Every structure is written in C-alpha cells, then in structure tokens.
Coordinates of C-alpha atoms and ligand atoms in Angstrom, one line a residue:
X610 CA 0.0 0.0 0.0
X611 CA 1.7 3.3 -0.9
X612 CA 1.9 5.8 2.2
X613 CA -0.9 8.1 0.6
X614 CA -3.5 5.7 0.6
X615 CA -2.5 5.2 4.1
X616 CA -5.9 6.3 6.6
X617 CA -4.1 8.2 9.4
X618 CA -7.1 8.0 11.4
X619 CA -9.5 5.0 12.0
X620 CA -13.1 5.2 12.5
X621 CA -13.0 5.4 16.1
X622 CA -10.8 8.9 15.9
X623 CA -7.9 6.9 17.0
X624 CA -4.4 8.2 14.8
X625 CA -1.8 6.4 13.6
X626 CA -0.2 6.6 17.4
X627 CA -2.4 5.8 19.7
X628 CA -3.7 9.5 20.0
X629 CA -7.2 11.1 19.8
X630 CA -7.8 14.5 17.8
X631 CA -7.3 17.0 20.8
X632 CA -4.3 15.1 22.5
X633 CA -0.8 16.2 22.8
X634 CA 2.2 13.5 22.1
X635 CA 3.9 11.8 25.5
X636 CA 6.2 15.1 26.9
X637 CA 9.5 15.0 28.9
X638 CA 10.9 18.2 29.5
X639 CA 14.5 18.9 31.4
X640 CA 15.5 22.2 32.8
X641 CA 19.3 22.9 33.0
X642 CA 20.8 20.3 31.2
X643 CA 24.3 22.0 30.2
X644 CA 26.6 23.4 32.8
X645 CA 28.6 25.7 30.5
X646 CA 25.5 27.1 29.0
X647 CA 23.9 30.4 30.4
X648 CA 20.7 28.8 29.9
X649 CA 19.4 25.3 28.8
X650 CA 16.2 23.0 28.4
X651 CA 15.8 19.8 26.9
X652 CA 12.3 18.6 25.4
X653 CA 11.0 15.3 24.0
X654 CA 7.4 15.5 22.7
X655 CA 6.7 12.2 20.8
X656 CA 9.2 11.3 18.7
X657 CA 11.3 14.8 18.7
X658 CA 14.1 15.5 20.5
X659 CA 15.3 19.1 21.3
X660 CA 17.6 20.5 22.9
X661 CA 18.3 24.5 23.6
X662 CA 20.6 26.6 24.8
X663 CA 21.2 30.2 25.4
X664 CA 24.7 32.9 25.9
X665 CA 24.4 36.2 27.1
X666 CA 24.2 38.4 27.5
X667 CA 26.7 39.4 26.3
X668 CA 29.0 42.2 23.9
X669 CA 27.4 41.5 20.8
X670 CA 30.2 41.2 17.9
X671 CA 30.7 42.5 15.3
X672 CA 29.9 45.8 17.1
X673 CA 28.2 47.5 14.6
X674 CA 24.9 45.0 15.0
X675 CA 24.2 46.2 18.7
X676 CA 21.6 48.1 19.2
X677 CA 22.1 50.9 20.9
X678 CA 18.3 50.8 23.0
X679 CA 18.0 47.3 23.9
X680 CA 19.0 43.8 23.3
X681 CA 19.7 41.7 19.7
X682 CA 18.3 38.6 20.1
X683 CA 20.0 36.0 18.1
X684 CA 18.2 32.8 17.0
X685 CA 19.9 29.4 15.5
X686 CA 17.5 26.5 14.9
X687 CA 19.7 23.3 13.8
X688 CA 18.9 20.0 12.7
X689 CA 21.4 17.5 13.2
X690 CA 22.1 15.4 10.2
X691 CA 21.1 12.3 12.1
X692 CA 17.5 13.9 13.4
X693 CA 15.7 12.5 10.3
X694 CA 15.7 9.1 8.1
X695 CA 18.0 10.1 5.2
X696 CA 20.8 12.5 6.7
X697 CA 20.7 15.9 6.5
X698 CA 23.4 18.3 5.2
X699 CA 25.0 19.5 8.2
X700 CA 25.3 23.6 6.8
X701 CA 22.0 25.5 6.9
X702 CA 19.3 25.0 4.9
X703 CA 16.5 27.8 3.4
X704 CA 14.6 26.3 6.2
X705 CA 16.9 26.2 8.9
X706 CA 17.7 29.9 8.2
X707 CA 13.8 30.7 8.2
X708 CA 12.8 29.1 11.1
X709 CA 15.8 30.6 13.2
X710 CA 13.8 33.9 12.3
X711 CA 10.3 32.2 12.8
X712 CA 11.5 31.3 16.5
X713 CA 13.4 34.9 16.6
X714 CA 10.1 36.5 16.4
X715 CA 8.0 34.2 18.7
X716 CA 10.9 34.8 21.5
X717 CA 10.9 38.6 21.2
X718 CA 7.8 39.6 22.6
X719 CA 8.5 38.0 25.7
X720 CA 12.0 39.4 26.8
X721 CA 12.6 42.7 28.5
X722 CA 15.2 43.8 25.3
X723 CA 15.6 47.2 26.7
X724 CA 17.0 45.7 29.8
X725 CA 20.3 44.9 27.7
X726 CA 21.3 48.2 25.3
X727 CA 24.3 47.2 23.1
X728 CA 24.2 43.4 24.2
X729 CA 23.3 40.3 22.3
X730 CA 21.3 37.1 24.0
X731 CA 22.1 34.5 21.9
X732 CA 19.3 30.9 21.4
X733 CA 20.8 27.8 19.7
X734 CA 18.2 25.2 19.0
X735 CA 19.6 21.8 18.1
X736 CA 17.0 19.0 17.1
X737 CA 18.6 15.9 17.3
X738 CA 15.4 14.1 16.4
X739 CA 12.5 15.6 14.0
X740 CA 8.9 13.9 14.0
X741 CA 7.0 17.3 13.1
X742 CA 6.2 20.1 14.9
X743 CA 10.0 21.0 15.6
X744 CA 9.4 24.6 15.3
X745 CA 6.6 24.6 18.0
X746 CA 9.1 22.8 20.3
X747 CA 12.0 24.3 19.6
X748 CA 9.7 27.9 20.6
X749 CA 8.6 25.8 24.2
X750 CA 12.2 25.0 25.0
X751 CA 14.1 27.8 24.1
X752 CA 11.8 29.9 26.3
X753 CA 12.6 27.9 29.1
X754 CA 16.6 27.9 28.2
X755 CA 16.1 31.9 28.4
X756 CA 14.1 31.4 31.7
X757 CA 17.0 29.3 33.1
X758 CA 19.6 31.7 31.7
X759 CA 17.9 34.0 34.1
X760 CA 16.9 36.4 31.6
X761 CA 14.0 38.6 32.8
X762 CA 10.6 38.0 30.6
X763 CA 7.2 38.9 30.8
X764 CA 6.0 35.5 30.6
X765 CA 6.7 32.2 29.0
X766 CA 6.4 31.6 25.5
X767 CA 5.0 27.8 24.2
X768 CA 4.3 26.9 21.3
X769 CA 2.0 24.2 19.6
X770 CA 0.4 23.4 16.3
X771 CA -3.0 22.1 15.3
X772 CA -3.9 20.9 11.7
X773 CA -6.2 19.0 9.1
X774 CA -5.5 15.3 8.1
X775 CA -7.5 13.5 6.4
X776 CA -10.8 16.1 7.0
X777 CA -10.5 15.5 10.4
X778 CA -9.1 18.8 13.3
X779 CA -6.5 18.0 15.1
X780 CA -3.8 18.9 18.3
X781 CA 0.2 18.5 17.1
X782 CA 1.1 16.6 14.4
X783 CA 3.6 14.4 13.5
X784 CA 5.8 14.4 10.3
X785 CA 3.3 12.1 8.2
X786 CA 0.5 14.0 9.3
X787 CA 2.1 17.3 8.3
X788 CA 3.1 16.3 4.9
X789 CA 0.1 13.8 3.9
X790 CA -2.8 16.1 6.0
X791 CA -4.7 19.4 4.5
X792 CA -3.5 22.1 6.3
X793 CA -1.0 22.6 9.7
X794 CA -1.0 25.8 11.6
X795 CA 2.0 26.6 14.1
X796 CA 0.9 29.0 17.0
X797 CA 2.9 30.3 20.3
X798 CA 1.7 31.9 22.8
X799 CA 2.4 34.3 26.1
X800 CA -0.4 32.4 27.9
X801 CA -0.4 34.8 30.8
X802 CA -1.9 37.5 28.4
X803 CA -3.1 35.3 26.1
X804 CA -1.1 37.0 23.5
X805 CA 0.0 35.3 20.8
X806 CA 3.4 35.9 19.1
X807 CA 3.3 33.5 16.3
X808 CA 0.6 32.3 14.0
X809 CA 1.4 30.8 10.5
X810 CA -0.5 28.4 8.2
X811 CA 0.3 26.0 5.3
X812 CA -2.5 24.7 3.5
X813 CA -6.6 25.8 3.2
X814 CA -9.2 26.2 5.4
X815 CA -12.3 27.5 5.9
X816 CA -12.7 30.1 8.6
X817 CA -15.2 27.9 10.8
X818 CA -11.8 25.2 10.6
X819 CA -9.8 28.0 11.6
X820 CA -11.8 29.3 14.4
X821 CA -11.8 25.4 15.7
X822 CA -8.0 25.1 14.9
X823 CA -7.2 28.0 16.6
X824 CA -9.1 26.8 19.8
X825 CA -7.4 23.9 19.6
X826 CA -4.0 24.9 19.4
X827 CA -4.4 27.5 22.2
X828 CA -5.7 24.5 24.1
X829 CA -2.9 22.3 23.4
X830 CA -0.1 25.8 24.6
X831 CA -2.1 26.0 27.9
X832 CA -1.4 22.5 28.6
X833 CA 2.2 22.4 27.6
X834 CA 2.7 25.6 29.9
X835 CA 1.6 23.6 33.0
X836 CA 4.5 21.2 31.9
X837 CA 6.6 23.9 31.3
X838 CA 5.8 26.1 34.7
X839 CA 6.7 22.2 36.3
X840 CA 10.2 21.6 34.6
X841 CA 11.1 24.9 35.6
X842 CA 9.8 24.2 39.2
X843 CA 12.0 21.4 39.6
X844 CA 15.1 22.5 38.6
X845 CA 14.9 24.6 41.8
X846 CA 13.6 21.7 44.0
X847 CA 16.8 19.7 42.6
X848 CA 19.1 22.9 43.7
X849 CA 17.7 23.2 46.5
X850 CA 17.7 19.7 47.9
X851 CA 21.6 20.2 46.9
X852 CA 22.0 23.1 48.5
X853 CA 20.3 21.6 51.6
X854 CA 22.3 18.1 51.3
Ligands
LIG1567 P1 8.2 21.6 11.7 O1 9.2 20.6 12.2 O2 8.2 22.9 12.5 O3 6.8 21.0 11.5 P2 8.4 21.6 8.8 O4 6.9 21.6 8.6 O5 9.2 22.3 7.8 O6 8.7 22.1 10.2 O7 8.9 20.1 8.8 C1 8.1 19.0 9.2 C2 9.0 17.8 9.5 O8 9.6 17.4 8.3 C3 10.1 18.0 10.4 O9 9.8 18.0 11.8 C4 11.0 16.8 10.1 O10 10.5 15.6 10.8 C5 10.8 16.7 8.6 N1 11.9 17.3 7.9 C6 12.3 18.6 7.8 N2 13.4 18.8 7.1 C7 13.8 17.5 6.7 C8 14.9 17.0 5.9 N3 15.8 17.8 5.5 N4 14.9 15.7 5.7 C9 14.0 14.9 6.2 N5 12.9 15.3 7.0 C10 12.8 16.6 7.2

C-alpha cells in the first residue's frame, strides 16, 4: 500500500499513534541540562528530541549589530544530520535559516530587550530528532533555556500546532501528518496575556476550521505551559535539595 492511501485516522478517531484528535504526544521536558551554558532546556514531545541553549548576555560582535536601545536577540534553529531518516546536510538549509527567524520572532515579545542596550542574547536550538512540529518545540524550550539563563521576561512563551489530516481537526502533528494532512497551523503563545506571538498556516481552510484550529492549538499551549511552569519548578527543587544536602 503506498503511504498516501494510508488512513491516518480509524473510525473510532484513533491516529496512527495511539492519539485522539485533541491530544498532545507523550512530553519530557528537562531544565538545566548544560553546565557551561547560560541557559538550557531539553524537550521530547513524541518522537522529537530538542535540545536548547542560550549565551548572554553578552557584547554583541561584530559591534556595529548592537543596538544601541535594547538587546539583539540571536536565534539558531539546527537540525542535526542524524534527526531524520535520510541524513541531512550539516550547513544550513532555506529552512533552517527561516525558522531561526520564525522562532526569533516568537521569542521577542516576551523578553525585556531594553534591559540589555548594546548586548546580544544568543538561542541555539539543536534537534537531534525531527517527528513534526520541531518549530513549536523548539519555541517551548528555548523559552525555558532563556528562563534558566535567568533572563527577565514577561512571561513564558509555548508553542503548539494544530492541523487538518485526512478532513478531520487535530492537536500536534507528526511528520506524516504534516506532509500527507490538508492544512498545519504553528501558533505560540504568552499564555499569561493570552497574546499570541506566532501564528502561520500552510494549507486551506475555511474560517469555521480555523476558528476550531485556533481553539485547539491554544488549548494544546495551555497544557504544555503547566509542563513547562513544572520543569522549571523542579530545577529549583533539585538545587535546593543540593543546597540543603
Ligand atoms: P516543523 O518541524 O516545525 O513542523 P516543517 O513543517 O518544515 O517544520 O517540517 C516538518 C517535518 O519534516 C520536520 O519536523 C521533520 O520531521 C521533517 N523534515 C524537515 N526537514 C527535513 C529534511 N531535510 N529531511 C527529512 N525530513 C525533514
């Protein structure tokens, strides 16, 4: 059977994983997984696994990028060339280079940039296994790394995307539900204003789907933010056990 006439979900709304419609993938999320970073969170959401990492702040070089009222924010989304089936060419891709942006701009609205004149705060985000949806946790974890790094923000930022396969709405898809399904829609979020600092769409839908879509995606952030707020809560509970011991 060739992998588009493959049904991605069964009659009973079960998917190709186990998952109904409006359920995230299994999470696992570190805080402060590298000591010589500033900053660092590790994530594993289904089958991806991502790991961030911030510096700074710090002078930013070359010189003549700082900005001279608050912080540059520098964003590098990676895939390692053993994250997916066939490997990957280790240099940037088109992609790589417009994601690094994508996340760039989720991140902003959340970090107090006028803290930091002339300085740059720097985000690597390595995935070292892609299933879909890498963006979205790359967004979740880098906000934490930040977080970690100590940097002051205005709130989290998470990120989760909700799409169309097969006509059917549904919470974070997975690589062959992105690329056989109608439509995928990336969304990140500042949940404590509700605010939402990135929202992009590939593929059609009508603007009843989209309402849906939207709810559904804002749905799935809220719940990855109470995994978020509890990976950030036990890093300290580790420290201070240490601290204690
Ligand atoms: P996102 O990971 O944010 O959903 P895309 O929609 O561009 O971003 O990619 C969807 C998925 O396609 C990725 O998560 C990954 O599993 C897969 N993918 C991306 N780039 C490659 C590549 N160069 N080779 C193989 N698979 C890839």
């Amino acid at each position: 059977m060739s992998q588009i006439a493959r049904k991605l979900i069964d009659e009973n709304g079960v998917r190709t994983d186990g998952r109904k419609v409006d359920e995230l993938r299994p999470i696992k999320i570190t805080v402060g997984v590298l000591s010589n970073a500033d900053g660092s969170a590790y994530i594993e959401q289904g089958k991806n696994k991502i790991l961030a990492a911030v510096y700074g702040p710090h002078e930013v070089h070359p010189k003549h990028l700082a900005l001279p009222d608050r912080a540059l924010i520098r964003c590098r989304y990676h895939m390692a060339p053993f994250s997916v089936e066939e490997r990957k060419h280790p240099a940037p891709s088109r992609r790589e280079i417009e994601l690094s942006k994508v996340i760039r701009w989720a991140l902003e609205p959340a970090v107090f940039l006028e803290y930091y004149p002339r300085a740059s705060i720097d985000v690597f985000t390595e995935v070292l296994q892609a299933d879909g949806g890498t963006r979205c946790a790359s967004i979740t974890t880098a906000s934490l790394a930040l977080a970690d790094a100590g940097i002051p923000m205005r709130d989290l930022v998470v990120s989760c995307a909700a799409g169309k396969v097969d006509g059917q709405l549904m919470l974070d898809l997975t690589d062959i539900e992105d690329k056989e399904g109608e439509a995928d829609m990336p969304l990140a979020l500042m949940p404590n204003f509700n605010a939402i600092t990135l929202l992009q769409m590939d593929g059609q839908l009508t603007s009843d789907e989209f309402e849906k879509l939207l709810s559904l995606a804002l749905d799935g952030c809220k719940q990855l933010n109470t995994l978020q707020k509890e990976a950030l809560k036990s890093k300290y509970v580790a420290v201070k056990e240490e601290v204690e011991e």
